[in-house]
Amino acid sequence: MMWLGAAIIILTSTGVGWELSKRLERRTTLLRHMKVALETLDTEVTFAMIPLWEAFEQIAKQLPAPAKDFLNGVSTRLKDNEESTQQAWEEELNNWRTDVDLDAKDIDILKQFGQTLGRQDIEGQRKQIQLTQAYLETMEQTALETQKKYESMYRSLGLLGGLLLVIMLL
């Protein structure tokens, strides 16, 4: 019975370490997806000249969740004409932020972009998109460096922490 408890402790702590390392990976991936979404939005704004809700809907079809969920939410809010573009972006961002592994800085970058969304002419909007892309690129590089630095450490500490706890309890 004691060995079963020890195995459960080790497996649980190892699982926690793996989950922490997966959070780092999910953040990097999501930043990359949001950057791709903005690249596509830049193209849609420049060449297609379709309403924003339709652009977000088309972009969402090309992305996996959770970026897809966010853009679909914004698109739905805009299509229903419930609120302005800035309000729809910010409300959906506030709802979405609890479900994703982005840092506060990442959310702030997206929030700042949402405040400029739909307020400028095409050239001004393109500049805002490109600026936000540059910020997201920087955050993605930082996230990738953090992931490389801490991913294996979290996994190892999960296992070793569980072993230490079992040894202390024996």
Tab-separated table of C-alpha atoms in Angstrom:
chain	number	residue	atom	x	y	z
A	1	MET	CA	0.000	0.000	0.000
A	2	MET	CA	2.865	2.333	0.822
A	3	TRP	CA	4.443	1.685	-2.588
A	4	LEU	CA	1.181	2.495	-4.312
A	5	GLY	CA	1.046	5.837	-2.498
A	6	ALA	CA	4.655	6.530	-3.448
A	7	ALA	CA	3.908	5.754	-7.095
A	8	ILE	CA	0.872	8.059	-7.050
A	9	ILE	CA	2.940	10.905	-5.568
A	10	ILE	CA	5.695	10.476	-8.152
A	11	LEU	CA	3.244	10.237	-11.062
A	12	THR	CA	1.295	13.276	-9.895
A	13	SER	CA	4.344	15.470	-9.449
A	14	THR	CA	5.722	14.319	-12.799
A	15	GLY	CA	2.374	15.187	-14.393
A	16	VAL	CA	2.522	18.671	-12.871
A	17	GLY	CA	6.016	19.175	-14.291
A	18	TRP	CA	4.898	18.056	-17.748
A	19	GLU	CA	1.853	20.347	-17.626
A	20	LEU	CA	4.024	23.340	-16.740
A	21	SER	CA	6.326	22.558	-19.657
A	22	LYS	CA	3.322	22.193	-21.989
A	23	ARG	CA	2.117	25.670	-20.989
A	24	LEU	CA	5.355	27.124	-22.299
A	25	GLU	CA	4.906	25.277	-25.581
A	26	ARG	CA	1.253	26.337	-25.928
A	27	ARG	CA	2.168	29.993	-25.401
A	28	THR	CA	4.787	29.893	-28.157
A	29	THR	CA	2.406	28.139	-30.542
A	30	LEU	CA	-0.464	30.532	-29.838
A	31	LEU	CA	1.711	33.594	-30.376
A	32	ARG	CA	2.745	32.138	-33.719
A	33	HIS	CA	-0.899	31.522	-34.665
A	34	MET	CA	-1.919	35.055	-33.721
A	35	LYS	CA	0.950	36.421	-35.797
A	36	VAL	CA	-0.249	34.375	-38.783
A	37	ALA	CA	-3.785	35.643	-38.188
A	38	LEU	CA	-2.551	39.225	-38.368
A	39	GLU	CA	-0.588	38.514	-41.546
A	40	THR	CA	-3.736	37.138	-43.118
A	41	LEU	CA	-5.768	40.087	-41.835
A	42	ASP	CA	-3.265	42.440	-43.458
A	43	THR	CA	-3.847	40.698	-46.778
A	44	GLU	CA	-7.624	40.723	-46.345
A	45	VAL	CA	-7.665	44.432	-45.458
A	46	THR	CA	-5.440	45.353	-48.376
A	47	PHE	CA	-6.784	43.249	-51.205
A	48	ALA	CA	-10.166	41.710	-50.395
A	49	MET	CA	-11.757	44.787	-48.828
A	50	ILE	CA	-14.418	42.700	-47.093
A	51	PRO	CA	-16.114	43.556	-43.789
A	52	LEU	CA	-14.028	42.796	-40.707
A	53	TRP	CA	-16.455	40.188	-39.399
A	54	GLU	CA	-16.128	38.252	-42.648
A	55	ALA	CA	-12.333	38.595	-42.624
A	56	PHE	CA	-12.152	37.248	-39.067
A	57	GLU	CA	-14.458	34.395	-40.006
A	58	GLN	CA	-12.277	33.409	-42.977
A	59	ILE	CA	-9.069	33.706	-40.966
A	60	ALA	CA	-10.526	31.586	-38.161
A	61	LYS	CA	-11.158	28.754	-40.625
A	62	GLN	CA	-7.417	28.588	-41.300
A	63	LEU	CA	-6.288	28.388	-37.673
A	64	PRO	CA	-6.532	25.764	-34.920
A	65	ALA	CA	-8.121	26.412	-31.536
A	66	PRO	CA	-7.776	28.523	-29.383
A	67	ALA	CA	-6.923	31.255	-31.935
A	68	LYS	CA	-9.832	30.027	-34.046
A	69	ASP	CA	-12.228	30.350	-31.105
A	70	PHE	CA	-11.137	33.909	-30.416
A	71	LEU	CA	-11.512	35.090	-34.011
A	72	ASN	CA	-14.851	33.311	-34.400
A	73	GLY	CA	-16.062	35.054	-31.262
A	74	VAL	CA	-15.034	38.467	-32.558
A	75	SER	CA	-16.599	37.699	-35.925
A	76	THR	CA	-19.886	36.673	-34.326
A	77	ARG	CA	-20.013	39.803	-32.185
A	78	LEU	CA	-19.356	42.007	-35.216
A	79	LYS	CA	-21.802	40.158	-37.450
A	80	ASP	CA	-24.586	40.600	-34.897
A	81	ASN	CA	-23.726	44.331	-34.702
A	82	GLU	CA	-23.863	44.156	-30.937
A	83	GLU	CA	-20.971	46.546	-30.433
A	84	SER	CA	-18.110	48.430	-32.040
A	85	THR	CA	-15.056	46.638	-33.383
A	86	GLN	CA	-12.952	47.755	-30.421
A	87	GLN	CA	-15.565	46.608	-27.908
A	88	ALA	CA	-16.028	43.248	-29.632
A	89	TRP	CA	-12.259	42.653	-29.717
A	90	GLU	CA	-11.725	43.643	-26.091
A	91	GLU	CA	-14.716	41.715	-24.707
A	92	GLU	CA	-13.754	38.578	-26.575
A	93	LEU	CA	-10.132	39.014	-25.479
A	94	ASN	CA	-11.221	39.295	-21.849
A	95	ASN	CA	-13.310	36.123	-22.167
A	96	TRP	CA	-10.557	34.272	-24.012
A	97	ARG	CA	-7.616	35.213	-21.797
A	98	THR	CA	-8.662	32.822	-19.005
A	99	ASP	CA	-8.586	29.868	-21.417
A	100	VAL	CA	-5.129	30.425	-22.894
A	101	ASP	CA	-1.553	30.393	-21.667
A	102	LEU	CA	-0.579	33.896	-22.732
A	103	ASP	CA	1.223	36.294	-20.395
A	104	ALA	CA	-0.215	39.661	-19.399
A	105	LYS	CA	2.217	41.351	-21.829
A	106	ASP	CA	0.886	39.260	-24.710
A	107	ILE	CA	-2.694	40.144	-23.837
A	108	ASP	CA	-1.760	43.834	-23.572
A	109	ILE	CA	-0.275	43.792	-27.078
A	110	LEU	CA	-3.468	42.264	-28.456
A	111	LYS	CA	-5.600	44.684	-26.446
A	112	GLN	CA	-3.683	47.692	-27.808
A	113	PHE	CA	-4.152	46.381	-31.329
A	114	GLY	CA	-7.884	46.017	-30.734
A	115	GLN	CA	-8.125	49.651	-29.677
A	116	THR	CA	-6.924	50.744	-33.124
A	117	LEU	CA	-8.940	48.195	-35.083
A	118	GLY	CA	-11.272	49.779	-37.617
A	119	ARG	CA	-10.422	53.372	-36.664
A	120	GLN	CA	-7.997	54.168	-39.458
A	121	ASP	CA	-7.774	54.112	-43.211
A	122	ILE	CA	-6.290	51.077	-44.945
A	123	GLU	CA	-2.682	52.305	-44.788
A	124	GLY	CA	-2.941	53.249	-41.123
A	125	GLN	CA	-4.529	49.907	-40.319
A	126	ARG	CA	-1.786	48.056	-42.183
A	127	LYS	CA	0.863	49.913	-40.174
A	128	GLN	CA	-0.888	48.953	-36.923
A	129	ILE	CA	-1.079	45.323	-38.037
A	130	GLN	CA	2.614	45.310	-38.935
A	131	LEU	CA	3.546	46.947	-35.635
A	132	THR	CA	1.544	44.379	-33.703
A	133	GLN	CA	3.140	41.603	-35.749
A	134	ALA	CA	6.576	42.921	-34.803
A	135	TYR	CA	5.607	42.952	-31.122
A	136	LEU	CA	4.219	39.425	-31.371
A	137	GLU	CA	7.386	38.289	-33.144
A	138	THR	CA	9.452	39.644	-30.248
A	139	MET	CA	7.183	37.969	-27.705
A	140	GLU	CA	7.321	34.708	-29.659
A	141	GLN	CA	11.129	34.768	-29.639
A	142	THR	CA	11.114	35.462	-25.900
A	143	ALA	CA	8.618	32.649	-25.354
A	144	LEU	CA	10.734	30.271	-27.431
A	145	GLU	CA	13.847	31.126	-25.435
A	146	THR	CA	11.944	30.645	-22.177
A	147	GLN	CA	10.569	27.352	-23.453
A	148	LYS	CA	14.038	26.076	-24.375
A	149	LYS	CA	15.419	27.228	-21.049
A	150	TYR	CA	12.750	25.900	-18.689
A	151	GLU	CA	10.884	23.094	-20.458
A	152	SER	CA	13.195	20.242	-19.481
A	153	MET	CA	13.759	21.792	-16.068
A	154	TYR	CA	10.021	21.652	-15.265
A	155	ARG	CA	9.827	18.029	-16.365
A	156	SER	CA	12.861	17.047	-14.330
A	157	LEU	CA	11.781	18.995	-11.266
A	158	GLY	CA	8.374	17.344	-11.390
A	159	LEU	CA	9.908	13.897	-11.241
A	160	LEU	CA	12.652	14.800	-8.783
A	161	GLY	CA	10.244	16.708	-6.541
A	162	GLY	CA	8.017	13.646	-6.363
A	163	LEU	CA	10.969	11.424	-5.542
A	164	LEU	CA	12.127	13.823	-2.842
A	165	LEU	CA	8.656	13.918	-1.294
A	166	VAL	CA	8.458	10.108	-1.274
A	167	ILE	CA	11.903	9.841	0.341
A	168	MET	CA	10.932	12.390	2.989
A	169	LEU	CA	7.722	10.506	3.750
A	170	LEU	CA	9.474	7.134	4.039
